[in-house]
XYZ file of C-alpha atoms in Angstrom:
759
model
C -10.714 44.003 11.181
C -13.516 43.945 8.615
C -11.574 46.276 6.311
C -8.463 44.107 6.683
C -10.499 40.971 5.979
C -12.018 42.532 2.837
C -8.551 43.539 1.547
C -7.282 39.989 2.063
C -10.416 38.616 0.373
C -9.858 40.810 -2.684
C -6.223 39.694 -2.813
C -7.312 36.054 -2.930
C -5.910 35.237 0.523
C -9.111 33.446 1.492
C -7.974 31.548 4.596
C -6.630 34.686 6.279
C -9.730 36.664 5.278
C -12.014 33.946 6.685
C -10.188 34.018 10.047
C -10.682 37.768 10.334
C -14.376 37.626 9.276
C -14.945 35.029 12.010
C -13.137 37.208 14.547
C -15.524 40.039 13.689
C -18.510 37.713 14.150
C -17.248 36.539 17.526
C -17.244 40.152 18.638
C -20.512 41.076 16.855
C -22.502 37.882 15.948
C -25.095 39.837 13.920
C -22.641 41.982 11.904
C -24.331 41.875 8.493
C -21.353 42.709 6.266
C -19.258 40.014 7.911
C -22.038 37.439 7.497
C -22.544 38.365 3.841
C -18.859 38.449 2.958
C -17.956 35.284 4.815
C -20.923 33.528 3.177
C -19.667 34.688 -0.212
C -16.146 33.491 0.597
C -17.351 30.052 1.652
C -19.351 29.746 -1.572
C -16.178 30.617 -3.478
C -14.353 27.846 -1.648
C -17.131 25.363 -2.425
C -18.336 25.094 1.191
C -21.970 25.474 0.188
C -23.547 24.187 3.400
C -21.535 26.665 5.481
C -22.345 29.451 3.020
C -26.064 28.721 3.347
C -25.815 28.668 7.161
C -24.157 32.073 7.261
C -26.493 33.656 4.735
C -29.510 32.192 6.535
C -28.337 34.061 9.669
C -28.084 37.195 7.557
C -31.679 36.872 6.329
C -33.097 35.473 9.532
C -34.238 32.245 7.882
C -33.437 28.560 8.263
C -30.232 27.261 6.645
C -32.249 24.811 4.565
C -34.755 27.430 3.447
C -35.428 28.257 -0.176
C -34.155 31.810 0.344
C -30.765 30.585 1.576
C -30.399 28.227 -1.383
C -31.287 31.050 -3.812
C -28.732 33.411 -2.262
C -25.907 30.865 -2.535
C -26.973 29.933 -6.061
C -26.861 33.608 -7.007
C -23.268 33.809 -5.793
C -22.347 30.733 -7.813
C -24.022 32.101 -10.930
C -22.124 35.368 -10.516
C -18.923 33.331 -10.489
C -20.100 31.548 -13.682
C -20.308 28.211 -11.876
C -23.592 27.528 -13.590
C -23.990 23.812 -12.914
C -23.605 24.322 -9.175
C -25.893 27.380 -9.278
C -28.624 25.461 -11.091
C -28.429 22.690 -8.501
C -29.001 25.342 -5.829
C -32.008 26.841 -7.597
C -33.464 23.358 -8.076
C -33.085 22.720 -4.326
C -34.831 26.025 -3.601
C -37.707 25.125 -5.938
C -38.026 21.694 -4.340
C -38.620 23.503 -1.050
C -40.779 26.306 -2.527
C -42.085 25.401 -6.015
C -43.902 28.715 -6.461
C -41.039 31.022 -5.454
C -40.786 33.569 -8.325
C -37.240 34.724 -7.563
C -35.964 31.139 -7.805
C -37.634 30.666 -11.213
C -36.351 34.010 -12.504
C -32.771 33.599 -11.340
C -32.640 29.994 -12.535
C -33.760 31.036 -16.029
C -31.240 33.886 -15.987
C -28.428 31.459 -15.111
C -29.450 29.179 -17.992
C -29.465 32.171 -20.343
C -26.011 33.286 -19.134
C -24.739 29.752 -19.734
C -25.972 29.860 -23.338
C -28.710 27.268 -22.705
C -31.343 29.477 -24.302
C -34.058 26.912 -25.018
C -34.044 25.836 -21.361
C -34.034 29.498 -20.325
C -37.215 30.121 -22.344
C -38.882 27.239 -20.521
C -37.703 28.718 -17.217
C -39.150 32.139 -18.003
C -42.388 30.468 -19.065
C -42.563 28.830 -15.626
C -42.018 32.219 -13.979
C -44.640 33.949 -16.136
C -47.169 31.260 -15.313
C -46.825 32.505 -11.720
C -46.276 36.222 -12.411
C -47.699 37.158 -15.808
C -47.072 40.848 -15.055
C -43.279 40.453 -14.743
C -41.883 42.934 -17.280
C -38.368 41.716 -16.508
C -39.433 38.135 -17.194
C -40.927 39.025 -20.582
C -37.854 41.104 -21.466
C -35.398 38.327 -20.617
C -37.568 35.737 -22.363
C -37.351 37.877 -25.504
C -33.556 37.893 -25.272
C -33.403 34.100 -25.042
C -35.782 33.706 -27.988
C -33.705 36.121 -30.076
C -30.577 34.082 -29.313
C -32.439 31.048 -30.713
C -33.322 32.941 -33.906
C -37.038 32.936 -33.009
C -37.334 36.629 -33.753
C -41.109 36.960 -34.138
C -41.655 35.431 -30.693
C -38.835 37.556 -29.261
C -40.385 40.781 -30.542
C -43.735 39.754 -29.100
C -42.091 39.200 -25.689
C -40.407 42.594 -25.775
C -43.736 44.170 -26.711
C -45.370 42.499 -23.669
C -42.602 43.900 -21.451
C -43.161 47.394 -22.858
C -46.920 47.127 -22.449
C -46.418 46.287 -18.767
C -43.730 48.935 -18.237
C -43.964 51.735 -20.835
C -40.597 53.305 -21.528
C -38.707 50.198 -20.242
C -35.358 51.266 -21.684
C -33.667 47.855 -21.605
C -36.625 46.241 -23.409
C -36.564 48.968 -26.063
C -32.828 48.422 -26.582
C -33.167 44.635 -26.656
C -36.010 44.878 -29.158
C -33.842 47.000 -31.440
C -30.979 44.520 -31.136
C -33.306 41.630 -32.046
C -34.420 43.476 -35.168
C -30.762 43.878 -36.192
C -30.106 40.175 -35.690
C -33.208 39.312 -37.688
C -31.988 41.485 -40.561
C -28.537 39.846 -40.489
C -30.158 36.430 -40.559
C -32.210 37.363 -43.617
C -35.480 37.251 -41.669
C -38.199 39.601 -42.853
C -39.697 41.695 -40.043
C -42.301 44.396 -40.186
C -40.221 46.863 -38.181
C -37.043 48.631 -39.198
C -33.950 47.903 -37.128
C -32.461 51.391 -37.351
C -35.772 53.090 -36.545
C -36.160 50.813 -33.521
C -32.638 51.671 -32.405
C -33.447 55.388 -32.741
C -36.506 54.880 -30.519
C -34.383 53.063 -27.953
C -31.913 55.963 -27.768
C -34.766 58.467 -27.501
C -36.352 56.437 -24.694
C -33.075 56.058 -22.788
C -30.491 58.608 -23.964
C -28.110 57.684 -21.131
C -28.320 53.911 -21.625
C -24.995 52.838 -23.127
C -26.475 49.609 -24.501
C -28.989 51.616 -26.544
C -26.138 53.591 -28.123
C -24.290 50.361 -28.907
C -27.372 48.899 -30.557
C -27.891 51.972 -32.710
C -24.217 51.970 -33.646
C -24.520 48.370 -34.769
C -27.646 49.162 -36.800
C -25.769 52.005 -38.485
C -22.765 49.749 -39.124
C -25.002 47.124 -40.701
C -26.451 49.828 -42.925
C -22.969 50.812 -44.104
C -22.932 54.090 -42.150
C -19.784 53.182 -40.275
C -18.610 56.720 -39.445
C -21.940 57.423 -37.753
C -21.729 54.089 -35.952
C -18.354 55.087 -34.574
C -19.891 58.234 -33.047
C -22.499 56.122 -31.231
C -19.857 53.762 -29.881
C -17.863 56.768 -28.633
C -21.018 58.050 -26.928
C -21.541 54.653 -25.284
C -17.966 54.722 -23.958
C -18.516 58.217 -22.549
C -21.602 56.910 -20.716
C -20.035 53.648 -19.523
C -16.216 53.643 -19.865
C -15.978 50.197 -18.313
C -18.387 48.488 -20.712
C -16.367 45.994 -22.764
C -19.016 45.724 -25.503
C -18.700 49.435 -26.298
C -14.938 49.172 -26.870
C -15.306 45.924 -28.820
C -17.903 47.362 -31.173
C -15.824 50.505 -31.622
C -12.955 48.277 -32.697
C -15.171 46.511 -35.231
C -16.198 49.845 -36.744
C -12.578 50.986 -37.007
C -11.617 47.676 -38.609
C -14.441 48.093 -41.145
C -12.925 51.479 -42.023
C -9.505 49.882 -42.509
C -8.095 51.610 -39.400
C -6.702 48.416 -37.924
C -4.072 49.936 -35.618
C -6.764 51.988 -33.891
C -9.091 48.995 -33.896
C -6.494 46.927 -32.049
C -6.264 49.586 -29.327
C -10.043 49.360 -28.832
C -9.940 45.566 -28.769
C -7.121 45.752 -26.188
C -9.441 47.735 -23.910
C -12.329 45.318 -24.485
C -10.113 42.331 -23.661
C -8.953 44.006 -20.446
C -12.525 44.726 -19.331
C -14.305 41.526 -20.338
C -14.020 38.470 -18.046
C -14.909 36.286 -21.052
C -13.148 38.148 -23.901
C -13.497 35.570 -26.691
C -15.304 37.979 -29.048
C -12.799 40.798 -28.570
C -9.858 38.408 -28.937
C -11.332 37.030 -32.154
C -11.755 40.489 -33.649
C -8.336 41.633 -32.468
C -6.801 38.543 -34.052
C -8.460 39.388 -37.351
C -7.031 42.928 -37.320
C -3.584 41.640 -36.351
C -3.739 39.164 -39.231
C -4.733 41.959 -41.623
C -1.597 43.857 -40.529
C 0.440 40.655 -41.091
C 1.279 40.398 -37.394
C 0.703 36.674 -37.710
C 2.363 35.540 -34.499
C 0.211 37.826 -32.359
C -2.897 36.869 -34.323
C -2.271 33.161 -33.823
C -1.933 33.683 -30.061
C -5.290 35.476 -29.935
C -7.009 32.751 -31.946
C -5.463 30.061 -29.737
C -6.829 31.845 -26.660
C -10.291 31.992 -28.250
C -10.140 28.234 -28.776
C -9.452 27.820 -25.042
C -12.267 30.143 -23.961
C -14.849 29.058 -26.534
C -13.801 25.683 -27.985
C -16.970 25.361 -30.084
C -16.655 28.782 -31.752
C -17.048 28.246 -35.529
C -14.123 28.776 -37.921
C -11.594 29.578 -35.184
C -9.465 26.409 -35.620
C -9.037 27.392 -39.262
C -8.164 30.980 -38.368
C -5.596 29.795 -35.850
C -3.939 27.432 -38.334
C -4.080 30.025 -41.119
C -2.359 32.632 -38.946
C 0.379 30.172 -38.015
C 0.734 29.065 -41.654
C 0.952 32.691 -42.778
C 3.889 33.095 -40.429
C 5.312 29.689 -41.471
C 5.170 28.545 -37.833
C 4.574 24.879 -38.567
C 4.684 23.139 -35.193
C 1.717 20.772 -35.124
C 0.611 21.824 -38.626
C -0.291 18.345 -39.892
C -2.201 17.364 -36.755
C -4.179 20.616 -36.747
C -4.975 20.232 -40.449
C -6.224 16.677 -39.906
C -8.467 17.797 -37.032
C -9.970 20.529 -39.201
C -10.669 18.145 -42.074
C -12.260 15.644 -39.670
C -14.483 18.388 -38.243
C -15.523 19.474 -41.743
C -16.451 15.897 -42.603
C -18.548 15.799 -39.427
C -20.519 18.826 -40.665
C -18.894 21.414 -38.390
C -17.745 24.841 -39.522
C -14.143 24.458 -38.392
C -12.612 26.634 -41.122
C -13.661 29.069 -43.789
C -13.720 27.748 -47.376
C -10.720 29.925 -48.269
C -8.627 28.576 -45.406
C -9.476 24.994 -46.347
C -8.086 25.449 -49.884
C -4.581 25.625 -48.388
C -5.144 22.604 -46.129
C -6.500 19.926 -48.470
C -7.124 19.410 -52.178
C -10.085 17.096 -51.503
C -12.931 18.476 -53.608
C -15.640 16.684 -51.547
C -14.239 18.173 -48.340
C -14.161 21.639 -49.907
C -17.794 21.245 -50.987
C -18.825 20.159 -47.473
C -16.974 23.108 -45.962
C -18.536 25.625 -48.353
C -22.040 24.237 -47.820
C -21.679 24.493 -44.035
C -20.328 28.036 -44.362
C -23.228 29.174 -46.525
C -25.770 27.363 -44.355
C -24.602 29.160 -41.217
C -23.648 32.602 -42.540
C -25.862 33.223 -45.573
C -29.419 32.083 -44.855
C -31.643 32.192 -47.915
C -34.023 35.144 -47.888
C -37.682 34.371 -47.146
C -38.686 35.775 -50.536
C -36.480 36.387 -53.609
C -36.047 39.955 -54.806
C -36.268 38.817 -58.440
C -39.589 37.076 -59.025
C -39.457 35.960 -62.610
C -39.656 39.329 -64.373
C -38.398 39.575 -67.978
C -36.593 42.849 -68.456
C -36.386 42.987 -72.238
C -33.158 45.000 -72.330
C -31.707 45.789 -75.739
C -28.362 44.472 -74.482
C -27.648 41.727 -71.953
C -26.984 43.555 -68.700
C -24.060 41.984 -66.794
C -23.234 43.223 -63.297
C -19.821 42.355 -61.850
C -19.898 42.345 -58.044
C -16.504 42.713 -56.356
C -14.688 44.217 -53.398
C -11.427 44.098 -55.390
C -11.777 46.828 -58.001
C -8.364 48.406 -57.477
C -4.806 47.242 -56.836
C -5.707 43.583 -56.615
C -4.921 40.419 -58.566
C -8.526 40.095 -59.789
C -8.347 43.531 -61.397
C -4.904 42.949 -62.880
C -6.187 39.787 -64.549
C -9.609 40.922 -65.726
C -9.302 44.629 -66.551
C -8.661 43.937 -70.234
C -11.701 41.656 -70.450
C -13.965 44.326 -68.980
C -12.668 46.735 -71.633
C -13.031 44.181 -74.439
C -16.749 43.479 -73.965
C -18.867 43.945 -77.083
C -20.778 47.099 -76.171
C -23.281 46.431 -78.922
C -24.455 43.221 -77.216
C -23.578 43.735 -73.553
C -24.127 46.480 -71.030
C -21.617 46.098 -68.198
C -21.943 47.400 -64.654
C -19.346 47.314 -61.897
C -20.797 47.081 -58.381
C -17.856 47.904 -56.150
C -18.434 46.724 -52.594
C -14.914 47.530 -51.385
C -13.214 50.861 -50.705
C -11.818 53.142 -53.394
C -8.041 52.776 -53.035
C -7.399 55.782 -55.302
C -5.098 53.739 -57.530
C -4.551 54.113 -61.296
C -6.166 50.677 -61.693
C -9.304 51.941 -59.944
C -9.462 54.911 -62.312
C -8.951 52.589 -65.293
C -11.767 50.316 -64.166
C -14.134 53.210 -63.626
C -13.779 53.880 -67.364
C -13.973 50.220 -68.380
C -17.684 49.729 -67.605
C -20.840 51.343 -68.897
C -21.666 52.103 -65.258
C -19.521 52.004 -62.137
C -21.570 51.924 -58.942
C -19.943 52.388 -55.540
C -21.742 50.085 -53.106
C -19.397 51.083 -50.279
C -20.089 49.354 -47.005
C -23.609 48.241 -47.893
C -25.018 45.223 -46.111
C -25.625 42.082 -48.132
C -29.333 42.833 -48.310
C -28.773 46.429 -49.429
C -26.310 45.241 -52.078
C -28.941 42.761 -53.277
C -31.600 45.498 -53.448
C -29.190 47.597 -55.516
C -28.595 44.721 -57.945
C -32.333 44.219 -58.305
C -32.867 47.928 -58.948
C -30.157 47.791 -61.617
C -32.159 45.021 -63.348
C -29.077 42.906 -63.936
C -29.734 39.968 -66.266
C -26.555 38.251 -65.054
C -24.716 38.920 -61.789
C -21.111 37.691 -61.598
C -19.593 37.357 -58.133
C -15.851 38.010 -58.490
C -15.042 37.754 -54.772
C -16.602 34.534 -53.496
C -15.445 33.365 -50.079
C -12.524 35.791 -49.858
C -12.004 39.026 -47.934
C -14.792 41.520 -48.559
C -17.218 38.818 -49.718
C -20.676 39.888 -50.856
C -21.824 36.394 -51.801
C -24.526 36.752 -49.150
C -26.196 39.340 -51.377
C -26.922 36.600 -53.907
C -28.886 34.698 -51.244
C -31.595 37.328 -51.770
C -31.787 36.237 -55.445
C -31.532 39.711 -56.989
C -31.073 38.483 -60.585
C -32.307 35.734 -62.916
C -28.777 34.353 -63.477
C -26.090 34.312 -60.766
C -22.518 33.232 -61.528
C -19.304 32.563 -59.563
C -16.021 33.352 -61.254
C -12.353 34.077 -60.697
C -11.988 35.412 -57.141
C -12.507 32.105 -55.334
C -11.146 28.954 -57.036
C -13.690 26.428 -55.834
C -17.359 25.829 -55.255
C -19.225 28.448 -53.252
C -21.470 25.684 -51.896
C -24.585 27.799 -52.457
C -27.749 26.618 -54.158
C -28.568 30.230 -55.019
C -25.506 30.481 -57.325
C -26.427 29.000 -60.691
C -23.114 28.595 -62.513
C -19.359 28.497 -61.966
C -16.939 29.320 -64.798
C -14.155 26.777 -65.316
C -12.319 24.899 -68.061
C -11.860 21.241 -68.903
C -8.559 20.962 -67.032
C -9.287 22.887 -63.870
C -12.625 21.062 -63.418
C -12.694 17.793 -65.365
C -16.061 16.403 -66.412
C -15.924 13.645 -63.812
C -15.568 16.181 -60.979
C -18.471 18.474 -61.791
C -20.624 16.787 -59.119
C -18.271 18.261 -56.529
C -19.715 21.711 -57.229
C -22.989 23.107 -55.917
C -23.150 25.189 -59.108
C -23.529 23.981 -62.677
C -20.122 24.009 -64.350
C -19.618 26.040 -67.523
C -16.442 25.090 -69.379
C -14.759 27.981 -71.205
C -12.751 27.111 -74.340
C -9.167 27.473 -73.095
C -8.806 28.467 -69.463
C -10.941 29.790 -66.631
C -8.528 32.657 -65.948
C -8.374 35.846 -68.023
C -5.262 37.874 -68.653
C -4.717 41.490 -69.573
C -2.386 42.227 -72.483
C -1.868 45.729 -71.109
C -0.018 44.542 -68.008
C 3.116 46.641 -68.193
C 6.516 45.152 -67.429
C 9.127 47.686 -66.322
C 11.625 48.396 -69.079
C 14.539 47.909 -66.720
C 14.894 44.930 -64.438
C 17.311 45.089 -61.508
C 20.522 43.130 -61.763
C 20.851 39.979 -59.726
C 23.283 41.742 -57.424
C 20.794 44.572 -56.886
C 18.116 41.991 -56.057
C 20.374 40.220 -53.550
C 20.773 37.151 -55.783
C 23.988 35.323 -56.750
C 25.093 36.234 -60.270
C 25.631 32.726 -61.632
C 23.757 30.307 -59.370
C 20.454 28.673 -60.288
C 17.512 30.692 -58.886
C 14.333 28.878 -57.942
C 11.519 31.403 -57.532
C 8.363 30.909 -55.420
C 6.500 34.195 -55.102
C 3.545 32.595 -53.320
C 1.617 33.916 -50.342
C 3.302 32.468 -47.278
C 0.203 30.561 -46.114
C 0.365 28.467 -49.313
C 3.816 27.126 -48.355
C 3.197 23.859 -46.522
C 5.835 21.836 -44.655
C 5.558 19.076 -47.279
C 6.136 21.530 -50.145
C 9.050 23.128 -48.316
C 10.590 19.661 -47.901
C 10.605 19.299 -51.702
C 12.117 22.743 -52.201
C 14.908 22.093 -49.727
C 15.769 18.804 -51.449
C 15.997 20.718 -54.724
C 18.405 23.207 -53.157
C 20.559 20.431 -51.742
C 20.672 18.749 -55.169
C 21.586 21.918 -57.090
C 24.914 23.211 -55.792
C 24.855 26.900 -54.917
C 21.218 27.358 -55.912
C 18.933 29.710 -53.995
C 15.211 29.986 -53.319
C 13.731 33.443 -53.980
C 10.621 34.162 -51.910
C 8.265 37.050 -51.317
C 9.318 39.209 -48.401
C 6.917 40.008 -45.578
C 6.920 39.899 -41.797
C 10.440 39.461 -40.419
C 9.225 36.673 -38.152
C 8.020 34.733 -41.203
C 11.429 34.990 -42.859
C 13.102 33.934 -39.618
C 10.833 30.886 -39.342
C 11.567 29.829 -42.917
C 15.306 30.234 -42.420
C 15.105 28.130 -39.278
C 13.151 25.455 -41.161
C 15.767 25.489 -43.924
C 18.538 24.942 -41.402
C 16.615 22.059 -39.858
C 16.547 20.436 -43.309
C 20.288 20.753 -43.843
C 20.222 23.899 -46.016
C 22.188 27.050 -45.264
C 19.518 29.637 -44.296
C 21.420 32.227 -46.357
C 20.252 30.384 -49.491
C 16.769 31.770 -48.909
C 16.475 35.251 -50.439
C 13.457 37.465 -49.696
C 12.195 39.976 -52.263
C 10.855 43.286 -50.930
C 7.564 44.668 -52.201
C 7.936 46.853 -55.294
C 5.444 48.395 -57.763
C 3.692 45.833 -59.950
C 5.533 46.614 -63.202
C 8.866 46.252 -61.421
C 7.712 43.042 -59.763
C 6.913 41.557 -63.180
C 10.293 42.636 -64.542
C 12.304 41.029 -61.756
C 10.866 37.592 -62.591
C 13.363 37.601 -65.464
C 16.207 37.219 -62.957
C 14.947 33.761 -61.932
C 15.427 30.458 -63.713
C 12.348 28.453 -62.702
C 9.117 29.243 -60.846
C 8.030 26.612 -58.287
C 4.282 26.323 -57.747
C 2.531 25.335 -54.503
C 0.152 22.518 -53.572
C -2.652 22.067 -52.476
C -3.313 25.742 -53.293
C -1.741 26.519 -56.677
C -0.747 29.926 -57.850
C -3.311 31.694 -60.014
C -2.297 35.305 -60.592
C 1.247 34.568 -59.352
C 1.726 31.790 -61.914
C 0.235 33.980 -64.621
C 2.604 36.824 -63.691
C 5.589 34.510 -64.055
C 4.468 33.236 -67.461
C 3.695 36.761 -68.712
C 7.213 37.785 -67.698
C 8.700 34.773 -69.546
C 9.525 32.577 -66.534
C 8.619 28.859 -66.852
C 6.467 27.412 -64.079
C 6.467 23.824 -62.851
C 3.312 22.696 -61.044
C 1.760 19.603 -59.504
C -1.916 19.142 -60.317
C -4.101 17.864 -57.487
C -7.790 17.042 -57.267
C -9.690 20.249 -56.475
C -9.960 23.375 -58.606
C -7.470 25.371 -56.518
C -4.949 22.546 -56.963
C -5.255 22.633 -60.769
C -5.125 26.355 -61.575
C -1.500 26.566 -62.700
C -1.977 23.420 -64.809
C -4.811 25.159 -66.636
C -2.590 28.169 -67.325
C 0.301 26.051 -68.580
C -1.948 24.166 -71.003
C -3.285 27.472 -72.341
C 0.288 28.771 -72.641
C 1.361 25.721 -74.663
C 3.602 24.230 -71.933
C 1.706 21.118 -70.785
C 4.929 19.208 -70.107
C 5.455 21.386 -67.002
C 2.268 20.003 -65.421
C 3.079 17.021 -63.196
C 0.716 14.539 -61.554
C 2.484 13.802 -58.248
C 4.873 15.499 -55.824
C 7.580 13.026 -56.863
C 7.164 13.919 -60.565
C 7.101 17.627 -59.660
C 10.409 17.293 -57.818
C 11.967 15.224 -60.583
C 10.910 17.715 -63.275
C 12.248 20.715 -61.352
C 15.489 18.864 -60.605
C 15.963 17.904 -64.262
C 15.368 21.454 -65.469
C 17.927 22.777 -62.990
C 20.478 20.331 -64.456
C 19.564 20.825 -68.142
C 20.092 24.488 -69.050
C 19.528 23.872 -72.751
C 16.094 22.343 -72.132
C 15.143 25.190 -69.809
C 16.377 27.758 -72.323
C 14.228 26.145 -75.023
C 11.156 26.413 -72.782
C 11.883 30.086 -72.111
C 12.334 30.744 -75.814
C 9.051 29.025 -76.646
C 7.222 30.996 -73.963
C 8.692 34.262 -75.238
C 7.892 33.384 -78.867
C 4.280 32.362 -78.218
C 3.351 34.912 -75.578
C 1.447 37.149 -77.967
C -0.363 34.335 -79.769
C -1.130 31.667 -77.156
C -4.637 31.336 -75.732
C -3.553 32.283 -72.214
C -2.779 35.884 -73.108
C -5.359 36.442 -75.853
C -7.690 38.824 -74.017
C -10.121 39.300 -76.904
C -10.428 35.546 -77.509
C -11.131 34.957 -73.827
C -13.773 37.678 -73.792
C -15.621 36.168 -76.775
C -15.798 32.800 -74.990
C -17.008 34.477 -71.808
C -19.703 36.365 -73.683
C -20.857 33.176 -75.409
C -21.326 31.637 -71.959
C -23.392 34.629 -70.796
C -25.621 34.364 -73.873
C -26.418 30.703 -73.217
C -27.133 31.370 -69.526
C -29.348 34.329 -70.338
C -31.299 32.544 -73.056
C -31.906 29.514 -70.846
C -33.241 31.854 -68.203
C -35.551 33.597 -70.659
C -36.972 30.211 -71.650
C -37.556 29.360 -68.003
C -35.095 26.455 -68.130
C -33.171 25.370 -65.062
C -29.399 25.876 -65.083
C -27.425 23.022 -66.621
C -23.737 22.370 -67.235
C -22.503 23.193 -70.728
C -19.316 23.888 -72.675
C -18.522 26.877 -74.869
């Protein structure tokens, strides 16, 4: 009967199981397994008084004894019913104030509930009674580490080890605390990796020690070695969710996202609270452009951990990337409200596509930097004057390869005056083996592969290179190394190109802009001092090759004689409001089509459905497959007019269109990202294509579709001036950029604080 009762209990058939447990107890009133299991079942059902009565019989104590209350509270804590468990421990302590097990288990429940400050106080109460409790000191150290009080945490772990030499869990926890301290930019006397090595040596069969060492190796950029430790942890404890989750993170760092997802799947299956694994799996799914699956994972994280930073933004971004717009406006408004309240609801990059409010973008970036890039306790550069014969400029980027940043700036890197400037590339991303990567390796005086270095290690490298000026080309985008600048490795630190907005960091001195993209009256909306370049903030490379043969319209799937609106934007930049405008343009121009970038089939299906809902035949949306860059530039010539996006304008995409001879119509908003295409059009000599409102944008595009002679004149002017306009004059841009570096450098040499200036 007991076996039958246990099977029913495990199946969740609690009433039937309870009847059988009671039948056993009628036959054998002192049967211990039946007492324990029925007590557990009653606690599950919320019958706490009955649970205490049964468990008191098991222990031979009174039902209202402290021991009975502790046992029931332990069951509740195991079920993660922490409020009820804490009430039970408090009742036990009211009956027996000096009962160590009640103090210990109460503190452990607080720690499990994430109430770390209260947990520390609970462990302190325990240790006042039992100062020799190694477990108490060890757990106290874990709670202190969770609060970022690393010095106190390490001292607690050391007390635990002094009381119990070779205490494997304390050794492992100490190593983990050192890793967290390093990530938080906190200086500690010990070395995290060395501590992790000691933990593995002390407990070679402790899976947690292997995980900790793997994480230390991953933080040090030794990801392949980290993967071996995670595999060892899985061999020791196949059911440990953390081992599979960390293995997935290592695989994702190596770009092996399909394998990473398989590891995250296992972690999700094993973990009763899988928010971390779901978050990481969602990120890998998003990287593979499986946006629907990613959005479901992020939505689940929001249910499990509603206060988890940045997740609302990730969820909306994944849905926007798949053009799944149900609830888009409401979700965007909630994110903006959270940002205004000082919460980190979205990353700065995600927010650019949600709002063009420059103050909101500044608030978002400041919160992001505050929480993810703590300023180092001591700067690496401490006022030294290097005295180099040439100004040494280090460009820090994860995008040296087949990436828009490289396509735009390669010619500038090559055009630098080598007599006045020494240029260094610090590549923090992987080598993609592309021709562009090989070209860039020759474009600089030195090309340094920083691989998977941590932010601190990247900062140490920059300091060792004695860079006079460090230029962050990545900002708050994928592969960011902005955190390295928090260690202040150089006298002058500059943001440029990769992220079109403020980085929100006081440790970044300047941001490069122009008078249109950041007007004088908006410079206060940047944490950095604004430097206005002469023509435009964005460089261009005259060597960008356009394929000699473009496909025909028929080959590209386009109608031969209809008007072709082109919008080769990333799908997450297409908002419902912008799509409304585009559909009205299609309805107004008989037979016209909208040519979009191809991608995930689900994204195309969503856009076609949205077109149909707006009264447009879904067949009038044409999706362009991915082709090599030169061919992509050439096919722009099949279109009639390029439609820009708002609130996140096209940067490289708008420049590509103009380089290929395709006019662009844009709407300029408030923030930098909403004014990029306007800057490019002014530098290209086409300011009349910059509009100031969505209504003017729509009217301009509509007029151009109806006035072929006017559009032809614009195309002719663009073709005529392409080789002489400021937008595509690489050498002219480089001279302005260098003039900016000279002023920054000289101000630094004079010990003057950064100030805004124009070149």
